[in-house]
Every structure is written in C-alpha cells, then in structure tokens.
Coordinates of C-alpha atoms in Angstrom, one line a residue:
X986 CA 0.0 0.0 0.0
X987 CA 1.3 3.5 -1.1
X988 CA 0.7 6.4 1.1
X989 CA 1.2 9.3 -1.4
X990 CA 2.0 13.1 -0.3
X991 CA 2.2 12.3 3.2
X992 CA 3.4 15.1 5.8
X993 CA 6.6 13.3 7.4
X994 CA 7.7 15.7 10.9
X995 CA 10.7 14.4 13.4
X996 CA 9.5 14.3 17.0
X997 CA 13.5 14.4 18.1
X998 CA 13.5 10.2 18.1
X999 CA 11.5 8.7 15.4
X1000 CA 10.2 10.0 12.1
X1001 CA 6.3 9.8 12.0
X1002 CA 3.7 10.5 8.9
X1003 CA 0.6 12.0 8.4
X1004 CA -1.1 10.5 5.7
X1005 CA -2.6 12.9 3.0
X1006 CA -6.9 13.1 3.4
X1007 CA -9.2 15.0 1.5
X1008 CA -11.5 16.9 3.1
X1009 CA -14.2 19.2 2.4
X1010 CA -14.8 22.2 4.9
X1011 CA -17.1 24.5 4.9
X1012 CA -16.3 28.2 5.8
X1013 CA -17.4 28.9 9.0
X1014 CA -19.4 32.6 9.4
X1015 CA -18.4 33.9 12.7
X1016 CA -20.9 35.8 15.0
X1017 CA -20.5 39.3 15.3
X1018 CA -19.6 39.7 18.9
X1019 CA -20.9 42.4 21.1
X1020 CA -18.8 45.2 22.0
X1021 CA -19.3 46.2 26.0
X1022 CA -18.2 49.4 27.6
X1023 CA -15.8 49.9 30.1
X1024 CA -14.9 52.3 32.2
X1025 CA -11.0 52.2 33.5
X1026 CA -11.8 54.9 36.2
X1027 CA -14.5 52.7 38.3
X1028 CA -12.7 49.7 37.7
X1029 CA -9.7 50.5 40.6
X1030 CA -8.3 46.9 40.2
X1031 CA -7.9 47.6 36.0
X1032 CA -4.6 48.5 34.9
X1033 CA -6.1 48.3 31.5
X1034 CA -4.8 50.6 28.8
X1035 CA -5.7 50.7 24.9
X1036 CA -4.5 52.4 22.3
X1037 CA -7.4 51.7 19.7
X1038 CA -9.0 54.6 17.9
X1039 CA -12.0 54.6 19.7
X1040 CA -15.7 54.8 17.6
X1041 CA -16.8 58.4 18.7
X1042 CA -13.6 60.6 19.0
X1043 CA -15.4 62.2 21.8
X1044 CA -15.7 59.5 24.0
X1045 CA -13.8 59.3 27.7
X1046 CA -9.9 58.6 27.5
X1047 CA -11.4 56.5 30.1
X1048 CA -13.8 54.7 28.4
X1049 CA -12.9 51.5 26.5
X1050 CA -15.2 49.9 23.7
X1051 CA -14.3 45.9 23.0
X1052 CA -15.7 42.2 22.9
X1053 CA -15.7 40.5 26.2
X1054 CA -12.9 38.3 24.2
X1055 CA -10.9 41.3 23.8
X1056 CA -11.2 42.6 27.6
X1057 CA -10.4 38.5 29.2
X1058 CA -7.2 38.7 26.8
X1059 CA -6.0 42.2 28.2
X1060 CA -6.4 40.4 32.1
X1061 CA -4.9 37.3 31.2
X1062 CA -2.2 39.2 30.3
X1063 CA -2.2 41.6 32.9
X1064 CA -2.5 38.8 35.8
X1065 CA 0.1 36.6 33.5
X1066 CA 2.4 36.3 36.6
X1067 CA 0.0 35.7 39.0
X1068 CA -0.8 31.6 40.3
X1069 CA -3.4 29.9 37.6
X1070 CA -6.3 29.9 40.6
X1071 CA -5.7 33.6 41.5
X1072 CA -5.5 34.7 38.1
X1073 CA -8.8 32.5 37.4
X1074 CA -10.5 34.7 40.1
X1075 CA -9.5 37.9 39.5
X1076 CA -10.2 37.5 35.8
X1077 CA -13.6 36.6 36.8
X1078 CA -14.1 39.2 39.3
X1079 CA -13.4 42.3 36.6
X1080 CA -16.1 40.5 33.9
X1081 CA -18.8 39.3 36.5
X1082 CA -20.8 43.0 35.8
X1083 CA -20.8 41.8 32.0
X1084 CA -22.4 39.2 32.5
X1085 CA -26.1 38.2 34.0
X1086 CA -25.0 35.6 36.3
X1087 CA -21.6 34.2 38.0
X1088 CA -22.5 30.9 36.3
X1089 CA -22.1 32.6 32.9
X1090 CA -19.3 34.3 33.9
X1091 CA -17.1 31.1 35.1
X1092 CA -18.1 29.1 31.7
X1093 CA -17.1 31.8 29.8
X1094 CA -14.0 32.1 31.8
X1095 CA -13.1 28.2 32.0
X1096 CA -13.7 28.1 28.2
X1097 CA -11.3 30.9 27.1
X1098 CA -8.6 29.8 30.1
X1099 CA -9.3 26.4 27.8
X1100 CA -8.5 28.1 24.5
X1101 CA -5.4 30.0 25.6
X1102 CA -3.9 26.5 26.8
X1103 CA -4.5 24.8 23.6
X1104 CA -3.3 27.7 21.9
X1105 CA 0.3 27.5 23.8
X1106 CA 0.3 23.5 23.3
X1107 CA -0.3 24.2 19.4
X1108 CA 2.4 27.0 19.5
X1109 CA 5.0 24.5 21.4
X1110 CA 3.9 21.7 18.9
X1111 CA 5.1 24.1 15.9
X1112 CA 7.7 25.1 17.5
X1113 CA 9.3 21.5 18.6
X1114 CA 9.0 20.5 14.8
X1115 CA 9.9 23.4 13.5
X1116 CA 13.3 22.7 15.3
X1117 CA 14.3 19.2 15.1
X1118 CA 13.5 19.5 11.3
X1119 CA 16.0 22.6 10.9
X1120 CA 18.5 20.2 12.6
X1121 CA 19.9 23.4 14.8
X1122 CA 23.5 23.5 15.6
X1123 CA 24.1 26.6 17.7
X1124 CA 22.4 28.0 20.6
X1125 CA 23.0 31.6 20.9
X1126 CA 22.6 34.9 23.1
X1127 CA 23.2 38.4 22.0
X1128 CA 23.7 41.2 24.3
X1129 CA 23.8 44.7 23.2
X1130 CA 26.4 47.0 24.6
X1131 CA 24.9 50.5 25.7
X1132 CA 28.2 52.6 23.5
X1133 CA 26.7 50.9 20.2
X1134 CA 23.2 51.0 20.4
X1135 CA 19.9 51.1 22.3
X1136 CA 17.4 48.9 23.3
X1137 CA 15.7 49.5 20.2
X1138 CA 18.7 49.8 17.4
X1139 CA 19.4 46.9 18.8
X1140 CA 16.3 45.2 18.1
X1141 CA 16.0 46.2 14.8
X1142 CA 19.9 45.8 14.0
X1143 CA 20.0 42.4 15.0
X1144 CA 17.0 41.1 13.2
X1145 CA 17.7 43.1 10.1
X1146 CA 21.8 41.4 10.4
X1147 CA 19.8 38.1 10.5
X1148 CA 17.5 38.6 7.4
X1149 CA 19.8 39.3 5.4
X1150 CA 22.2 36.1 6.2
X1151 CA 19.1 33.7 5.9
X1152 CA 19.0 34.9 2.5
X1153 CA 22.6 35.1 1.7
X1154 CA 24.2 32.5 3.0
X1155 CA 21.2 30.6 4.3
X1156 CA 21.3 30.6 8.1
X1157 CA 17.9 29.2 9.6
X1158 CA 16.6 30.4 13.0
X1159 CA 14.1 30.9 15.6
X1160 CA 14.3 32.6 19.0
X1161 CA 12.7 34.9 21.7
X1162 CA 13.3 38.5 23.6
X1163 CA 14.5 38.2 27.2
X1164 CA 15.4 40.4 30.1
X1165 CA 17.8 39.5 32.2
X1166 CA 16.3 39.0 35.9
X1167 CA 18.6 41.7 37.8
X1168 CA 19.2 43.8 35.4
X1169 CA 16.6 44.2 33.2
X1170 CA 18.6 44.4 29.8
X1171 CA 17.9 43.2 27.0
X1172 CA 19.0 40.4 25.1
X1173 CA 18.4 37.4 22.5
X1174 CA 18.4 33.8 22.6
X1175 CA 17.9 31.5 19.3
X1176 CA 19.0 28.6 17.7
X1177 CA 21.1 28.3 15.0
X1178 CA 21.1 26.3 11.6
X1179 CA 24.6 27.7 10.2
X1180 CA 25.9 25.5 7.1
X1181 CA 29.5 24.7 7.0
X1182 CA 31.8 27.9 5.4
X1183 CA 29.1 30.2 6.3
X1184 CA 29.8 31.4 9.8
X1185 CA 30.6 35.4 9.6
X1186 CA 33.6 36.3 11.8
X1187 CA 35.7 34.3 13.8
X1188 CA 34.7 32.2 16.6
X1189 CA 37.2 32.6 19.5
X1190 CA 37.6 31.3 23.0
X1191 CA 37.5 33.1 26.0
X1192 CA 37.0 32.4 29.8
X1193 CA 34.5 33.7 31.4
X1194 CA 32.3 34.2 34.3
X1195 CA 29.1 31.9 34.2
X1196 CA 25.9 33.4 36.5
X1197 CA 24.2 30.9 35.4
X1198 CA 26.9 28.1 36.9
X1199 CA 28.3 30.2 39.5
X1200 CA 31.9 29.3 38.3
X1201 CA 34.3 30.4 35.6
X1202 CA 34.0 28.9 32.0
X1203 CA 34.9 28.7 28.5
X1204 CA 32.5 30.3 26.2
X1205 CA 32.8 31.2 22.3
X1206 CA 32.1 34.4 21.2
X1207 CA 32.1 36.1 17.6
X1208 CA 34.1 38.4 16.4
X1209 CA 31.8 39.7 13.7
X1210 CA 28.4 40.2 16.4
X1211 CA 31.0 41.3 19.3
X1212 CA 32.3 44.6 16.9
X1213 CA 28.8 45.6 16.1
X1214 CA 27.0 44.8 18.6
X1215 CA 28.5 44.1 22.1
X1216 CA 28.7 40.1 22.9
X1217 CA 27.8 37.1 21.4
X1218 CA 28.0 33.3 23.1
X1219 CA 28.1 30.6 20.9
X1220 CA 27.2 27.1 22.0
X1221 CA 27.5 24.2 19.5
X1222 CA 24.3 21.5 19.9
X1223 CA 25.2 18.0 20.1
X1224 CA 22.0 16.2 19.3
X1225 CA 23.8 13.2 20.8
X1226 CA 24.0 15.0 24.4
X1227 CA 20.1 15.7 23.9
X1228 CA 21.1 19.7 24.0
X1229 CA 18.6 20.5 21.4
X1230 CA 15.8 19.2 23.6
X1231 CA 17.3 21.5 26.2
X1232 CA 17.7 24.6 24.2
X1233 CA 14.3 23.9 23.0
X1234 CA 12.7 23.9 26.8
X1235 CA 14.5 26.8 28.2
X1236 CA 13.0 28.9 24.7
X1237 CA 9.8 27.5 25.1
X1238 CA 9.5 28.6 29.2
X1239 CA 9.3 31.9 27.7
X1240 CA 6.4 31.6 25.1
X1241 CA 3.6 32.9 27.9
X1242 CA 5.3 34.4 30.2
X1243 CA 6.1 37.5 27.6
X1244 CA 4.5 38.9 25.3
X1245 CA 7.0 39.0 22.5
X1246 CA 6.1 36.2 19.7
X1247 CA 8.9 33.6 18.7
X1248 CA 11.1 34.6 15.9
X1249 CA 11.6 32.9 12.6
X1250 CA 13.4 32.9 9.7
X1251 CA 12.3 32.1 6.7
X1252 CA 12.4 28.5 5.1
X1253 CA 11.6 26.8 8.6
X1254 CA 9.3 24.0 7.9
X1255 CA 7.1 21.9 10.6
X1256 CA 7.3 19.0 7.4
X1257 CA 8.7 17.4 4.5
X1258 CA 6.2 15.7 1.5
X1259 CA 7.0 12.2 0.8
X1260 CA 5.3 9.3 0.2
X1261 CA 5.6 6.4 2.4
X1262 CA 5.5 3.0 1.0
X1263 CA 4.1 -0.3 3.7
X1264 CA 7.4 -1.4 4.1
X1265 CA 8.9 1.1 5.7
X1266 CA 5.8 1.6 8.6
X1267 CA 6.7 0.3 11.8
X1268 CA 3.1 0.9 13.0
X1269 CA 0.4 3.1 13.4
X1270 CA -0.2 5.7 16.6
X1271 CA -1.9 8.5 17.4
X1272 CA -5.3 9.3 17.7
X1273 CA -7.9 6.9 15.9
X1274 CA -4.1 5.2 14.4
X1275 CA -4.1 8.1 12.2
X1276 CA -0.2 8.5 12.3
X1277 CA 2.4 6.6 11.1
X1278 CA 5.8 5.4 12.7
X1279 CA 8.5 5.3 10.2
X1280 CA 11.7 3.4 10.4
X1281 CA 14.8 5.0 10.4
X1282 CA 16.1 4.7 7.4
X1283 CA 12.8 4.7 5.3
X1284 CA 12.9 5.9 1.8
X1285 CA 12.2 9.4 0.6
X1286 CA 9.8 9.1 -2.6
X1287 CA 9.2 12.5 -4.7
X1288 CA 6.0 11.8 -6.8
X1289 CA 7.2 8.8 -7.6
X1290 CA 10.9 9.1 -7.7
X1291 CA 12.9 7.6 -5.1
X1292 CA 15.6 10.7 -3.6
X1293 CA 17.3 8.3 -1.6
X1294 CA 17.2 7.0 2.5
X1295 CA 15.7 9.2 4.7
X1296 CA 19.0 11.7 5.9
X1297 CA 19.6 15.3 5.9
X1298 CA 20.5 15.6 2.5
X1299 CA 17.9 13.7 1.4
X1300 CA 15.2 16.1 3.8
X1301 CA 16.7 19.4 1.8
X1302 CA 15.7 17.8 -1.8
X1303 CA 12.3 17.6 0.0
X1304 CA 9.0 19.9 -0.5
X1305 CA 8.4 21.5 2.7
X1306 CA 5.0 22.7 3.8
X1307 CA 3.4 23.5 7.4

C-alpha cells in the first residue's frame, strides 16, 4: 500500500507520517460579537490601557469599547504572573458585571482559560517541529552594549543582520526577547542552523564568568556580532548530548510568560512531502491510528521518484509545507 504526499515531521526520536486526506470544509461565518463598555476609572483593580481609535472621538480617554474576548485577553495578560487559581478569580471578578450571572461568567472564563492552553500546546507543537527538522547546531545569546546601540537599534539591527544572512548565506533560526532577571537588559536567545563555510567572523575562546553556573568557563564568542554589537555566546548542539531538547525547553519557558512572539526565519518547515511505502511503517499511533511510525532509514519518494534513504540531504531535496 502507497501512502502518497504524506506530511513526514521528526519528534526528536522517530520519524512519524501523516497520511494525505481529502476533506471538504465548509467556511465557518463567525458571529459578530458584542462590544461592551468599560470604564477604566471605576474599575480601581484595571490597569487596562488601549490604544485603539476609539468609535466616537469624543468619547472618555477613560472609556474602552471591546468584545468581552478582547477585555479576558488584556487580564490574562495583565495577571500573567499571577498563580493559575488567582489569576482565574480575579479575571472573573473584573467580567462578573458583564455578565447576567456568575455561572455565565465562570463558563465563559473556563472556556477561554481552555483556549489559551491549547493555543500555547499548538504554538509549542510548531515550535518543537519546526526545530528538530531545521537540525539546529548553535544555541546563541546576543547582548547589546549601551556605546553601540539602544534597546531599540538593537532590536531592529539584529534582526535586520539576521534577514539578510538567511537569504545570503542561508542561516535558519528561531528565537525569543528576554530580560535579564537583575538587570533588566535586553538580550536574544535563538537557535542556529549555520551551514558549514558560512559562519561570519571568527569564533574565539575566552573564559568567562558563568551566572548561570556560579563558576568560571569557556565560552565562544564572535568576532563579527562582538564589533557591532557588544557580545555574542556561541554554544554548538550535540543532538547526541540531547542539547537540542534542552535549548528547545529553556525557549519554550518563555512563550507565555512574555509577550513577545517567537522569531523565525524564513524557510523553517514543521514538514517534509514524501510518500511512504508499507514497508517502511513500523506501526500506526496517534489518535484513531491516524499517524504513522517510520523506520529510520525509510525511503524518501518524490512523486514517484525515489531521492534516496531518509538523511539530511535527502530532507533538503524535500518539498516542505506547514
């Protein structure tokens, strides 16, 4: 039996497919949702603020117009660093007056509490496949230094410096804003996908004082990021030592806790197309056995022609979709 244009994803142990179905769906008409007003002054507890243009120009500065969608997303993320119970309650305190009864208000609570959770599962799912397809081999930080830029030349510097060598010399990578605990600066972790001969700079040794280890060590820093921008630490990912795993859980702690979205470059896939022949299905898993579990070293087929056993090579010949 020949599974044809099947989505094939690495889960950082086994290959598994998705078999190609045909479905039908009908577009969905959403209901318009009612807008509610709210006013920021009588709400004492609301640290609330909007910056949308509002529908009279005369209204309040005070006055906010949005769906009671809208207004539980601006608490979830204004109680983000508060316990999941005590943020539950004090979400549902500040919309019980929109509501005619408690019981309304806790459904409507639980549900969107529900949706934000799959939401972040989805968004770590993309994430994790995204990853272990790119094959990663760097994990790196940037740190600005205050004589060559500010927080926001930085920003903008950096991810313009990172475009442009995903197109040139085909760097792939993904990564996340943090600020440092104590001191508040900022500064950029991502992993790296840097083919061989195209590394800018010079990587270089030097010994250090780890915060994180409470000990001096040897880190590897970049002569080309260092000049214009301030520091660079280079870590080189040995899927062997399972340090893509770990790069990918201390990026991923990040994804709620602030509000800045993961960065990507371009060309990072959550699949490969192939079509998947009987022989090389170990089993099937999943849901309903909707997935398949590959071997490892099942053949790669291109409508119809055979690009060779499953390797990295073979994976960049590949369509990609997500």
């Amino acid at each position: 039996m020949l599974y044809g244009e099947a989505k094939v994803y690495y889960d950082g142990s086994h290959y598994i497919a998705i078999p190609h179905v045909t479905r039908f769906v009908r577009e969905k008409i959403k209901p318009v949702e009612k807008l509610i007003t709210i006013d920021t002054n009588s709400d004492a507890k609301s640290s609330i603020k909007d910056d949308r243009v509002k529908e009279n120009k005369n209204m309040p500065s005070n006055i906010l117009r949005m769906t009671k969608k809208e207004y539980f997303n601006k608490l979830y993320d204004d109680f983000i660093n508060l316990p999941k119970t005590i943020r539950k309650t004090q979400i549902i305190d500040h919309m019980l007056p929109y509501f005619k009864t408690q019981t309304n208000c806790e459904n409507f609570v639980s549900e969107n509490f529900e949706r934000k959770k799959r939401n972040l599962i989805c968004r770590r799912i993309r994430m994790s496949r995204k990853a272990y397809l790119a094959r990663f081999n760097y994990f790196v930080t940037f740190t600005y230094d205050n004589k060559l830029h500010t927080e926001e030349t930085f920003k903008k510097k950096l991810i313009q410096t990172l475009g442009h060598f995903a197109c040139r010399r085909n760097w792939k990578y993904m990564g996340v804003w943090e600020r440092a605990p104590e001191t508040n600066r900022l500064h950029f972790h991502g992993l790296f996908n840097i083919p061989v001969g195209e590394m800018v700079g010079e990587l270089f040794e030097k010994k250090d004082y780890s915060f994180e280890n409470h000990n001096m060590t040897i880190t590897y820093q970049n002569t080309y990021f260092n000049k214009r921008f301030g520091r660079s630490d280079f870590k080189v990912i040995n899927e062997v030592e399972n340090k893509l795993t770990n790069a990918l859980t201390y990026l991923m702690k990040y994804i709620e806790k602030t509000k800045e979205r993961i960065v990507y470059s371009k060309k990072l896939y959550q699949y490969f197309i192939s079509d998947i022949i009987e022989n090389d299905i170990v089993s099937t898993i999943g849901q309903e056995d909707k997935k398949l579990l590959l071997f490892d070293d099942f053949n790669c087929i291109d409508e119809g022609v055979l690009m060779g056993k499953v390797s990295t090579e073979v994976i960049e010949q590949m369509r990609k979709c997500n």
